[in-house]
């Protein structure tokens, strides 16, 4: 595995890969790597890509400064995990290169309306502007590529798909399935902040999604079931909605198809999000 930090070396490496006839696969991360990130690398390796992983803790997507300062940093472990997973080029750009004016605002922002506004957009104002801006910059340096992102952050993938499409990036966005611990909890770098009892309570989240994925439901029954299971588990709910997977608009009553359930709860002061598919029917 090679490692670089300059945007120029990174750009040149990707250009050389494309000249040799291979495709670049980009796995963007903020470090604190876990098996979820490794699964994205594996998807890129399986597709035959030359795999670039970026590690950059992007301050522009943290609306809460405390969240930024407590974000885990494990650089040595990250390099080991990246190499073992099959990364070919590890890029760790500096803050100076990514956002030279920081902490002054950067004049240019990529803002996606619609899909970025509800759910996480409402709970974390400015978050998706930061995400879209940084991913746009990572893609600009990388050039034409396949982009691997985890479905765990379902709304984030929808936001990225939207600007990639609208701005004409030569990028194939691949959403990869959420990786879960054996007990069902979706992997997230936030999980390490949960207490042991908090973690047990949090399992209700993946359990209810599993139950809802098994059967056919009306949108109303989905909402009702989510609310009652999560309140029984004493998990304060931030949102629980069943939506159209592409636009994230509420699933219309009376229409049939495969929707997506998006849920956010708070456990031990930690926000946990999860999502899963559901088959929707009209009902009696
Ligand atoms: O999901 C993440 O880790 C980040 O939001 C991303 C996509 C790397 C952008 O900073």
XYZ file of C-alpha atoms and ligand atoms in Angstrom:
294
model
C 0.000 0.000 0.000
C 1.227 3.470 -0.894
C 0.474 6.527 1.251
C 0.305 10.148 0.140
C -0.953 13.393 1.587
C -0.671 15.860 -1.291
C -3.612 16.405 -3.615
C -1.238 16.522 -6.605
C 0.321 13.090 -5.924
C -3.146 11.675 -5.328
C -4.456 13.136 -8.614
C -1.424 11.846 -10.566
C -1.721 8.347 -9.060
C -5.379 8.140 -10.187
C -4.541 9.432 -13.677
C -1.807 6.783 -14.035
C -4.264 4.053 -12.965
C -6.793 5.148 -15.598
C -4.083 5.343 -18.296
C -3.208 1.722 -17.509
C -6.829 0.811 -18.303
C -7.996 0.178 -14.738
C -10.820 1.824 -12.825
C -10.224 3.763 -9.632
C -12.461 2.851 -6.678
C -12.729 5.554 -4.017
C -13.651 4.757 -0.418
C -14.008 8.066 1.458
C -13.721 7.836 5.271
C -13.045 9.864 8.369
C -10.830 7.137 9.870
C -11.631 5.123 13.026
C -11.950 2.262 10.552
C -14.104 -0.757 11.299
C -15.431 -3.794 9.420
C -17.996 -1.582 7.641
C -15.174 0.338 5.928
C -13.341 -2.912 5.114
C -16.472 -4.213 3.385
C -16.469 -1.140 1.099
C -12.818 -1.814 0.212
C -13.679 -5.458 -0.459
C -16.471 -4.422 -2.830
C -13.965 -2.272 -4.748
C -11.359 -5.070 -4.834
C -14.017 -7.530 -6.049
C -14.936 -5.115 -8.856
C -11.258 -5.131 -9.927
C -10.629 -1.486 -8.981
C -7.388 0.131 -7.897
C -8.571 1.188 -4.454
C -8.022 4.653 -3.028
C -9.074 5.285 0.563
C -9.198 8.837 1.882
C -9.059 9.586 5.596
C -10.064 13.133 6.398
C -12.049 14.280 9.444
C -14.015 17.001 7.718
C -14.757 19.832 10.159
C -17.341 21.368 7.819
C -19.794 18.538 8.423
C -19.763 18.808 12.231
C -22.445 21.243 13.293
C -21.488 20.466 16.902
C -17.873 21.367 17.810
C -17.949 18.894 20.744
C -18.753 16.081 18.316
C -15.729 17.071 16.205
C -13.294 17.218 19.126
C -14.489 13.856 20.486
C -14.301 12.156 17.078
C -12.038 9.087 17.518
C -8.606 9.214 15.908
C -6.720 5.916 15.449
C -4.143 6.604 12.701
C -1.856 3.578 13.214
C -4.707 1.073 13.463
C -6.323 2.710 10.422
C -3.215 2.156 8.280
C -3.105 -1.518 9.341
C -6.820 -2.069 8.611
C -6.589 -0.230 5.265
C -3.639 -2.319 4.089
C -5.140 -5.620 5.292
C -8.442 -4.811 3.544
C -6.774 -4.279 0.151
C -6.327 -0.508 -0.166
C -3.736 0.411 -2.830
C -3.411 4.112 -2.049
C -4.099 5.664 1.351
C -4.616 9.421 1.206
C -4.577 11.628 4.280
C -4.938 15.175 3.038
C -4.249 17.974 5.503
C -6.863 20.485 6.608
C -4.750 23.160 4.920
C -5.055 21.453 1.556
C -8.730 20.630 1.852
C -10.015 23.872 3.372
C -7.149 26.405 3.280
C -9.200 29.168 4.937
C -10.519 27.085 7.831
C -11.747 28.137 10.429
C -12.850 31.006 8.200
C -15.765 29.913 6.002
C -14.935 28.496 2.562
C -16.759 30.616 -0.039
C -17.871 27.593 -2.078
C -20.450 25.139 -0.767
C -22.211 22.296 -2.553
C -25.794 22.387 -1.289
C -28.400 19.838 -2.303
C -31.992 20.857 -1.696
C -34.862 18.398 -1.152
C -33.223 15.129 -0.247
C -30.828 16.730 2.288
C -33.488 18.703 4.166
C -35.493 16.279 6.348
C -34.247 13.756 8.969
C -30.479 14.205 9.514
C -30.652 17.552 7.688
C -33.158 18.847 10.214
C -31.351 17.400 13.235
C -27.900 18.547 12.071
C -28.190 21.892 10.255
C -25.381 22.371 7.714
C -24.201 18.761 8.024
C -25.028 17.731 4.469
C -23.572 20.958 3.015
C -20.291 19.897 4.626
C -20.621 16.317 3.382
C -21.552 17.286 -0.182
C -18.759 19.883 -0.345
C -16.054 17.528 0.875
C -17.174 14.558 -1.246
C -17.293 16.862 -4.299
C -13.694 17.877 -3.609
C -12.544 14.273 -3.044
C -14.178 13.300 -6.354
C -12.657 16.248 -8.194
C -9.142 15.232 -7.135
C -9.770 11.516 -7.760
C -11.399 12.025 -11.171
C -13.666 9.472 -12.890
C -14.155 6.547 -10.522
C -16.494 4.213 -8.725
C -17.473 5.589 -5.333
C -18.231 3.147 -2.508
C -20.448 4.267 0.364
C -22.274 2.416 3.127
C -26.069 2.146 3.115
C -25.933 2.688 6.873
C -25.911 6.424 6.028
C -28.797 6.073 3.604
C -29.580 9.789 3.370
C -25.906 10.649 2.827
C -25.823 8.305 -0.189
C -29.004 9.924 -1.568
C -27.457 13.408 -1.193
C -24.248 12.340 -2.961
C -26.170 10.602 -5.779
C -28.160 13.799 -6.320
C -25.193 16.160 -6.799
C -23.181 13.578 -8.779
C -26.137 13.397 -11.160
C -26.921 17.126 -11.210
C -23.308 18.277 -11.674
C -22.349 15.519 -14.138
C -19.484 13.904 -12.218
C -18.145 10.840 -14.084
C -18.763 8.728 -11.011
C -20.594 5.454 -10.495
C -22.009 5.546 -6.941
C -22.178 2.097 -5.351
C -24.143 1.771 -2.105
C -23.005 -1.255 -0.090
C -25.074 -3.126 2.529
C -24.811 -2.120 6.186
C -22.398 -4.284 8.163
C -23.717 -5.383 11.564
C -22.256 -6.878 14.700
C -23.353 -10.437 15.484
C -26.115 -9.048 17.725
C -27.479 -6.922 14.850
C -26.220 -3.448 15.836
C -25.141 -1.519 12.728
C -21.402 -0.775 12.893
C -20.571 2.864 13.566
C -17.625 4.659 15.108
C -20.184 6.142 17.551
C -20.924 2.687 19.053
C -17.758 2.869 21.150
C -19.389 5.697 23.140
C -22.269 3.443 24.319
C -22.396 1.994 27.844
C -22.980 -1.781 28.144
C -26.685 -1.359 29.139
C -27.121 1.356 26.472
C -25.818 -1.011 23.851
C -28.308 -3.696 24.907
C -31.194 -1.189 24.661
C -29.955 -0.058 21.246
C -30.498 -3.560 19.859
C -34.243 -2.873 19.668
C -33.444 -0.670 16.671
C -32.022 -3.386 14.406
C -34.510 -5.930 15.770
C -37.547 -3.879 14.766
C -36.091 -3.278 11.283
C -35.526 -7.010 10.906
C -39.149 -7.746 11.851
C -40.482 -5.093 9.474
C -38.338 -6.454 6.605
C -39.924 -9.897 6.915
C -43.550 -9.085 6.206
C -45.815 -6.800 4.184
C -47.121 -3.650 5.892
C -49.154 -0.527 5.300
C -47.187 2.713 5.897
C -49.390 3.488 8.926
C -48.731 0.076 10.485
C -44.972 0.534 9.993
C -44.989 3.888 11.814
C -47.152 2.523 14.621
C -45.006 -0.581 15.092
C -41.774 1.438 15.142
C -43.117 3.871 17.719
C -44.465 1.209 20.062
C -41.361 -1.065 19.930
C -38.893 1.783 20.413
C -40.840 3.384 23.251
C -41.129 -0.006 24.973
C -37.336 -0.329 24.684
C -37.036 3.159 26.240
C -35.248 4.560 23.194
C -36.079 8.252 22.716
C -37.065 8.577 19.087
C -35.816 11.469 16.942
C -37.561 10.301 13.803
C -39.025 7.136 12.317
C -40.449 7.344 8.819
C -41.085 5.182 5.805
C -39.962 6.881 2.598
C -39.381 6.517 -1.123
C -35.764 5.269 -1.402
C -34.737 7.799 -4.094
C -36.389 11.068 -3.036
C -36.815 10.283 0.683
C -40.349 11.694 0.488
C -42.860 10.050 2.843
C -44.269 6.888 1.304
C -47.753 7.760 0.017
C -50.612 5.866 1.645
C -52.324 3.567 -0.818
C -49.312 2.887 -3.057
C -47.403 -0.406 -3.157
C -43.705 -1.210 -3.537
C -40.432 -1.398 -1.600
C -39.885 1.561 0.705
C -37.146 2.443 3.149
C -37.530 2.902 6.865
C -35.262 5.603 8.334
C -34.866 5.767 12.124
C -32.819 7.841 14.575
C -32.799 7.322 18.346
C -30.724 8.650 21.213
C -28.966 6.253 23.614
C -26.597 7.453 26.371
C -26.626 10.860 24.659
C -25.371 9.227 21.426
C -27.463 9.568 18.253
C -27.814 6.244 16.469
C -29.284 5.904 13.000
C -30.336 2.836 11.086
C -32.503 1.961 8.086
C -33.900 -0.996 6.219
C -36.219 -2.029 3.382
C -39.928 -2.754 3.787
C -42.587 -4.107 1.431
C -45.605 -1.808 1.448
C -49.151 -2.770 0.592
C -52.459 -0.885 0.465
C -54.102 -2.716 3.328
C -57.674 -3.878 3.703
O -19.480 8.878 6.050
C -18.414 9.479 6.297
O -17.489 8.941 6.905
C -18.260 10.923 5.832
O -19.469 11.602 5.892
C -17.610 11.070 4.450
C -18.485 10.459 3.359
C -16.249 10.405 4.451
C -17.423 12.561 4.117
O -16.598 13.203 5.039
